[in-house]
PDB file of C-alpha atoms and ligand atoms in Angstrom:
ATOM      1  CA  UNK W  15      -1.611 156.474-148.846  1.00  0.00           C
ATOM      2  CA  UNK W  16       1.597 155.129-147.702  1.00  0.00           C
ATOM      3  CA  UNK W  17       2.080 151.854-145.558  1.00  0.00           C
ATOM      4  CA  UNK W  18       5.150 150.551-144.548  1.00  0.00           C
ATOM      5  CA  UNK W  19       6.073 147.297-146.000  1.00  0.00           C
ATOM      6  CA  UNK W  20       6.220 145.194-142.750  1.00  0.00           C
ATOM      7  CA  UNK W  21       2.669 146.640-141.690  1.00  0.00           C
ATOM      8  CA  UNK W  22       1.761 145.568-145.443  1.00  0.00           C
ATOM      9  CA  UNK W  23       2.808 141.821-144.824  1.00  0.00           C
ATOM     10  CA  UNK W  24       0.965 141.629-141.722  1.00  0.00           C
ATOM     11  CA  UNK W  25      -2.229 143.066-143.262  1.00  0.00           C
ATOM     12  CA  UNK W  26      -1.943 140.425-146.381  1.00  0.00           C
ATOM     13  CA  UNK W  27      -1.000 137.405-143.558  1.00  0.00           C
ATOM     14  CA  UNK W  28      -4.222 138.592-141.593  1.00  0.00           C
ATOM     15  CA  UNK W  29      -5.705 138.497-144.619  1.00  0.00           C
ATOM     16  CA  UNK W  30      -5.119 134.800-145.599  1.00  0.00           C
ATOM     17  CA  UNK W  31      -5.259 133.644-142.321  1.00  0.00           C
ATOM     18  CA  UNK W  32      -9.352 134.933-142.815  1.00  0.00           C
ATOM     19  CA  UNK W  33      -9.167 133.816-145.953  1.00  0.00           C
ATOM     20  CA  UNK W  34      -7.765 130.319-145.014  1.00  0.00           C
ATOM     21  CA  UNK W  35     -10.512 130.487-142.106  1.00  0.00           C
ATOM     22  CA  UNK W  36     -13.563 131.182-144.258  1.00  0.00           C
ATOM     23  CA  UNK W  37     -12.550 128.518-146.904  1.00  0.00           C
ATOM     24  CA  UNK W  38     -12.592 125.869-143.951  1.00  0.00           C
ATOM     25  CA  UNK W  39     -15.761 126.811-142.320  1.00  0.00           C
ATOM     26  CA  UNK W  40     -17.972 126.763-146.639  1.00  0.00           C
ATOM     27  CA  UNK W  41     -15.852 123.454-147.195  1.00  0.00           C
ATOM     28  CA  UNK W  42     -17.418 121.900-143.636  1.00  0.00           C
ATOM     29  CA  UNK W  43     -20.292 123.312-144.418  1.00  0.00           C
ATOM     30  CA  UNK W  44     -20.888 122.510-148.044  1.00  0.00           C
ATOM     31  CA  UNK W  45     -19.345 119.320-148.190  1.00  0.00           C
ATOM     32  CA  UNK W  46     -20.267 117.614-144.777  1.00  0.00           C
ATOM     33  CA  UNK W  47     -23.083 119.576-143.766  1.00  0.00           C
ATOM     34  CA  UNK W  48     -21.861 120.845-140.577  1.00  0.00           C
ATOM     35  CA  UNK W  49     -24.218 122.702-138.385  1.00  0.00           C
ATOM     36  CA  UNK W  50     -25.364 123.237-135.081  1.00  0.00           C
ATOM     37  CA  UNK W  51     -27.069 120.225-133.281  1.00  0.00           C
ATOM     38  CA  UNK W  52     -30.197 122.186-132.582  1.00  0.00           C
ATOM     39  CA  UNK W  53     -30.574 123.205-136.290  1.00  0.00           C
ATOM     40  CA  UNK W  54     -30.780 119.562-138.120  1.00  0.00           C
ATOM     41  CA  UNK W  55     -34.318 118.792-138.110  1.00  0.00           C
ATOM     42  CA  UNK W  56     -37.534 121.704-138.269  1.00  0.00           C
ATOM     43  CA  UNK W  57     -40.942 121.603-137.094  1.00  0.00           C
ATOM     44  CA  UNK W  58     -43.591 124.035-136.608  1.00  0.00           C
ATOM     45  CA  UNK W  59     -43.406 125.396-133.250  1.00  0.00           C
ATOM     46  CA  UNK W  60     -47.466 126.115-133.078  1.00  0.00           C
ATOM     47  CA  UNK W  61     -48.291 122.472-134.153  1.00  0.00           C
ATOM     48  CA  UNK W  62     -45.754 120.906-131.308  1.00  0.00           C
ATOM     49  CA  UNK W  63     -48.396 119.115-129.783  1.00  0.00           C
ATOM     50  CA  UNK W  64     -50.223 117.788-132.211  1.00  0.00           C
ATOM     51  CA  UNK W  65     -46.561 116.697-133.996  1.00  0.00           C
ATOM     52  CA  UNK W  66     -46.172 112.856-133.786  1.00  0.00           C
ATOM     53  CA  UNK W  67     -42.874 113.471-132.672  1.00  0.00           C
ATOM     54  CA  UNK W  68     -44.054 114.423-129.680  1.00  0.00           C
ATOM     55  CA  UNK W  69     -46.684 112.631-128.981  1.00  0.00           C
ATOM     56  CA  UNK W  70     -45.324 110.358-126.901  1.00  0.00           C
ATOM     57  CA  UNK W  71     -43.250 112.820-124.109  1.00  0.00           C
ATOM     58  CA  UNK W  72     -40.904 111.454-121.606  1.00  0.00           C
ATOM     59  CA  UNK W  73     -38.515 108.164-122.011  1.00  0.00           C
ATOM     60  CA  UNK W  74     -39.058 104.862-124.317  1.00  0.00           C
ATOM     61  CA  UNK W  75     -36.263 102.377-124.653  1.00  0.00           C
ATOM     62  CA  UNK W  76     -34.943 101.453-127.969  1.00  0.00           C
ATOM     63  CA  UNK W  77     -34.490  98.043-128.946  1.00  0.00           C
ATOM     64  CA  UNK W  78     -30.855  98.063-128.827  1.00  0.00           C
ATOM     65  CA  UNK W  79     -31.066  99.084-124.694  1.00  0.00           C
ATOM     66  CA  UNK W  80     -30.595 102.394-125.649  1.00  0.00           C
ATOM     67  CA  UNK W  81     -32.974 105.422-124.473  1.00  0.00           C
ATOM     68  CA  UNK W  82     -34.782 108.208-125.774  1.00  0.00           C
ATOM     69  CA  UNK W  83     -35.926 111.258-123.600  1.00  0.00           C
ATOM     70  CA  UNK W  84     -38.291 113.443-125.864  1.00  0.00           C
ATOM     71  CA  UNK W  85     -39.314 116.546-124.171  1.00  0.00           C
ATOM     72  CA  UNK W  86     -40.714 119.947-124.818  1.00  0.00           C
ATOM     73  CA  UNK W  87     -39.501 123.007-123.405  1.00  0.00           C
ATOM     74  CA  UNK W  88     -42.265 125.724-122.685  1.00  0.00           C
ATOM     75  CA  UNK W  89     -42.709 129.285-120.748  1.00  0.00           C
ATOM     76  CA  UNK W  90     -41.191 128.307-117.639  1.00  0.00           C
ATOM     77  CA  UNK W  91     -40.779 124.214-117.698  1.00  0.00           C
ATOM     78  CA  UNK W  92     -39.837 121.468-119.046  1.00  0.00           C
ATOM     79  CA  UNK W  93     -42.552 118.498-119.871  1.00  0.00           C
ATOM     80  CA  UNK W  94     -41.449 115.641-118.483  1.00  0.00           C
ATOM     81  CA  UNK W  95     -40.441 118.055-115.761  1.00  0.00           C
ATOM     82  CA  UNK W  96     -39.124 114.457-114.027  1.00  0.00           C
ATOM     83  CA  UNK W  97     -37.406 111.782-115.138  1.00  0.00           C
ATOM     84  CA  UNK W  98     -35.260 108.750-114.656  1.00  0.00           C
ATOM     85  CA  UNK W  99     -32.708 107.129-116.557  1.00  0.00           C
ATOM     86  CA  UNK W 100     -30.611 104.202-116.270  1.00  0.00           C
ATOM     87  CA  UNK W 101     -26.797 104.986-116.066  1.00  0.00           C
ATOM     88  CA  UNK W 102     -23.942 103.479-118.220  1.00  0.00           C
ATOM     89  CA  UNK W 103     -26.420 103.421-121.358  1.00  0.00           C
ATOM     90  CA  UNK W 104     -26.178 105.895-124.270  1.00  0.00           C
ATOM     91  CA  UNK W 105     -29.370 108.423-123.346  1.00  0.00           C
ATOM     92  CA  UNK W 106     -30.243 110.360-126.248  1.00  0.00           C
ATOM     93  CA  UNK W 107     -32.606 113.806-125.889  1.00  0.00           C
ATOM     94  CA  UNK W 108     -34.825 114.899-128.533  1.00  0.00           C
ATOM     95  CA  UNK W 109     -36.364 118.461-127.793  1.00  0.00           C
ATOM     96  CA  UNK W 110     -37.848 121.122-129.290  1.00  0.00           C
ATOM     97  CA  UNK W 111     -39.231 124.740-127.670  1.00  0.00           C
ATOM     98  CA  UNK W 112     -43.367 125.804-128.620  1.00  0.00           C
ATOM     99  CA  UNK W 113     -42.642 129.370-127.753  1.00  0.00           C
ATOM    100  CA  UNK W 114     -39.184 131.286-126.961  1.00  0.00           C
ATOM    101  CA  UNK W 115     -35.216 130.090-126.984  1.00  0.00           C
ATOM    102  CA  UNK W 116     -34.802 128.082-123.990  1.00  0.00           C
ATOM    103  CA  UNK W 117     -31.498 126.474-122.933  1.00  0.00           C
ATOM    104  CA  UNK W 118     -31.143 122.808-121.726  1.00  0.00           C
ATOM    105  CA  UNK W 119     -28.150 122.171-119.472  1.00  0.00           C
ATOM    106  CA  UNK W 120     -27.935 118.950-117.404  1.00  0.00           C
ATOM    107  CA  UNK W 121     -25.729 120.375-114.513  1.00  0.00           C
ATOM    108  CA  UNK W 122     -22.586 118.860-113.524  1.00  0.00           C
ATOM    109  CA  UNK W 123     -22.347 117.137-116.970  1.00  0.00           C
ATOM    110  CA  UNK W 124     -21.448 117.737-121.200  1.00  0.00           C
ATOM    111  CA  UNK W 125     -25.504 117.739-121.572  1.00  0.00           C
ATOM    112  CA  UNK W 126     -26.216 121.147-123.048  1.00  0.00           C
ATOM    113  CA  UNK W 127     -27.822 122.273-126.020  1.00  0.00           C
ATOM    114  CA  UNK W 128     -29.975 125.752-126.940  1.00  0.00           C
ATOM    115  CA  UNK W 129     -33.377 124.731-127.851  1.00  0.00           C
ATOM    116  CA  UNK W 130     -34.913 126.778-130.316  1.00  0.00           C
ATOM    117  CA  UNK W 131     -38.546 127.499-131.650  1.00  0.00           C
ATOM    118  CA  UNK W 132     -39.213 125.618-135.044  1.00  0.00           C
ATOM    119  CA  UNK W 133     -36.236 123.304-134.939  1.00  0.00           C
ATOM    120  CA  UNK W 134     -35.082 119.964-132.969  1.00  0.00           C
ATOM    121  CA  UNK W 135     -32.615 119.658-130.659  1.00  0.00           C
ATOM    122  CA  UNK W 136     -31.062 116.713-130.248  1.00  0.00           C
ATOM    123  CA  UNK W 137     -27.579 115.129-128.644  1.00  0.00           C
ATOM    124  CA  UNK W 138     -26.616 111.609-126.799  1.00  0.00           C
ATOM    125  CA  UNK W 139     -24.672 111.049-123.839  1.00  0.00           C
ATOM    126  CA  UNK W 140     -23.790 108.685-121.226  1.00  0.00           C
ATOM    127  CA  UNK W 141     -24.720 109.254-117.136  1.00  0.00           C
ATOM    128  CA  UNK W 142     -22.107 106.627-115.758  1.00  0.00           C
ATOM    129  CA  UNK W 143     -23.006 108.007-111.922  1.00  0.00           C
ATOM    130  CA  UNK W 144     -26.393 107.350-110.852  1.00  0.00           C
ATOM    131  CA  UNK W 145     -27.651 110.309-108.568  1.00  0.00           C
ATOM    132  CA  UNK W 146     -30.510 113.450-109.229  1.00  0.00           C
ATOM    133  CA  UNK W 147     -29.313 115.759-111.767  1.00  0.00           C
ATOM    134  CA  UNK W 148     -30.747 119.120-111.878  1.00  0.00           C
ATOM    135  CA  UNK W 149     -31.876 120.127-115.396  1.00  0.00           C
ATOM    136  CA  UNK W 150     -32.228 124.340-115.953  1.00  0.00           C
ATOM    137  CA  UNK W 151     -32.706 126.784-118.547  1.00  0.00           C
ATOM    138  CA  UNK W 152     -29.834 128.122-119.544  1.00  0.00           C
ATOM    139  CA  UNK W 153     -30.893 130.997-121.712  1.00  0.00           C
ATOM    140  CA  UNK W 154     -32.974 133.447-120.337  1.00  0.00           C
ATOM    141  CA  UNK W 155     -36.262 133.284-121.464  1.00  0.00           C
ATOM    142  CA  UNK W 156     -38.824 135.693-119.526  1.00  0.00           C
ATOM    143  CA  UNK W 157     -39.857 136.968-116.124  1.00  0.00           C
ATOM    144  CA  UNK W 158     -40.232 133.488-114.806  1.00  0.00           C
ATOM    145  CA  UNK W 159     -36.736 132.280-116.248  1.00  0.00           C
ATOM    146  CA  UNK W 160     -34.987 131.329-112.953  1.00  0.00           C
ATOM    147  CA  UNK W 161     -37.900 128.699-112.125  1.00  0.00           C
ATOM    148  CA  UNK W 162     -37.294 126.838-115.489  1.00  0.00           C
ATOM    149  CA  UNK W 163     -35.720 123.531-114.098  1.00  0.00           C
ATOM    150  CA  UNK W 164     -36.465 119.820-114.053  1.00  0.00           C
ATOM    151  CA  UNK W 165     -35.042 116.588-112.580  1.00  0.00           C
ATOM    152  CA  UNK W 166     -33.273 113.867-113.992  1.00  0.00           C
ATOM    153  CA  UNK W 167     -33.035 110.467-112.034  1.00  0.00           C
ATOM    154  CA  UNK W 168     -30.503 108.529-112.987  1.00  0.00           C
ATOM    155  CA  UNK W 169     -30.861 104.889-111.831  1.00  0.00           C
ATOM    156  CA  UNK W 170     -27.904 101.935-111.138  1.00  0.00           C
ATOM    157  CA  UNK W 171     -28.942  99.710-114.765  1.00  0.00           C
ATOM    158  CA  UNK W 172     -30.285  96.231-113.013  1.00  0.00           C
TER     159      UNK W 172
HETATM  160 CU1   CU Y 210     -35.118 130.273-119.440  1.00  0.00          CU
END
């Protein structure tokens, strides 16, 4: 078969420019363990509740001031389905699903994460505008999907 030599360059630059891409992405991977934040811890989704992980559901604060939310998401909440906060501290959520993918997306803000059957979510962030944020599911989940919301409080830090 015949190609013509520019349409060969651009094939072999496509090429490398994959090539180039892939190498990244195993380097990332292999060498600093780069992965999706929902994928870095696993746990069985059928012993959730029983998991000492999540035992104790809702928020603690740490004993450098900042806060842990640990929550589960379920067919079609979230447990705490309310909570408050105090704003200007690092918050960090710790979640995990006992059934199907549910989402996690704290509207308004960079709080988002998938949460995924037999692995942890987890990511930190910091609410510097106290007010009610709405929590919902972000990845649709079942016939009772669109009802999948909770309520975050976040309160002026005394
Ligand atoms: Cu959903």
């Amino acid at each position: 078969m015949h190609v013509d030599l520019y349409e060969r360059i651009w094939m072999w630059g496509a090429a490398g420019i994959i090539a180039v891409f892939l190498g990244i992405t195993a380097v990332a991977t292999v060498s600093q363990g780069r992965m999706p934040p929902s994928h870095v811890e696993t746990i069985d989704p059928a012993a959730v509740f029983t998991d000492s992980r999540f035992a104790d559901r809702g928020v603690a604060t740490l004993a450098n001031g900042d806060v842990l939310v640990t929550l589960i998401a379920l067919t079609y909440a979230f447990q705490p389905g309310e909570f408050r906060v105090p704003a200007g501290r690092r918050v960090t959520f710790r979640m995990t699903s006992v059934d199907v993918v549910h989402g996690f997306q704290i509207v308004g803000t960079n709080g988002n994460t998938m949460v995924v059957p037999g692995y942890v979510s987890e990511f930190s962030t910091v609410f510097e505008t106290p007010g009610e944020y709405l929590i919902v599911c972000n990845e649709y989940c079942g016939t009772g999907h669109h009802g999948m919301y909770a309520t975050m409080i976040v309160e002026e830090a005394p």
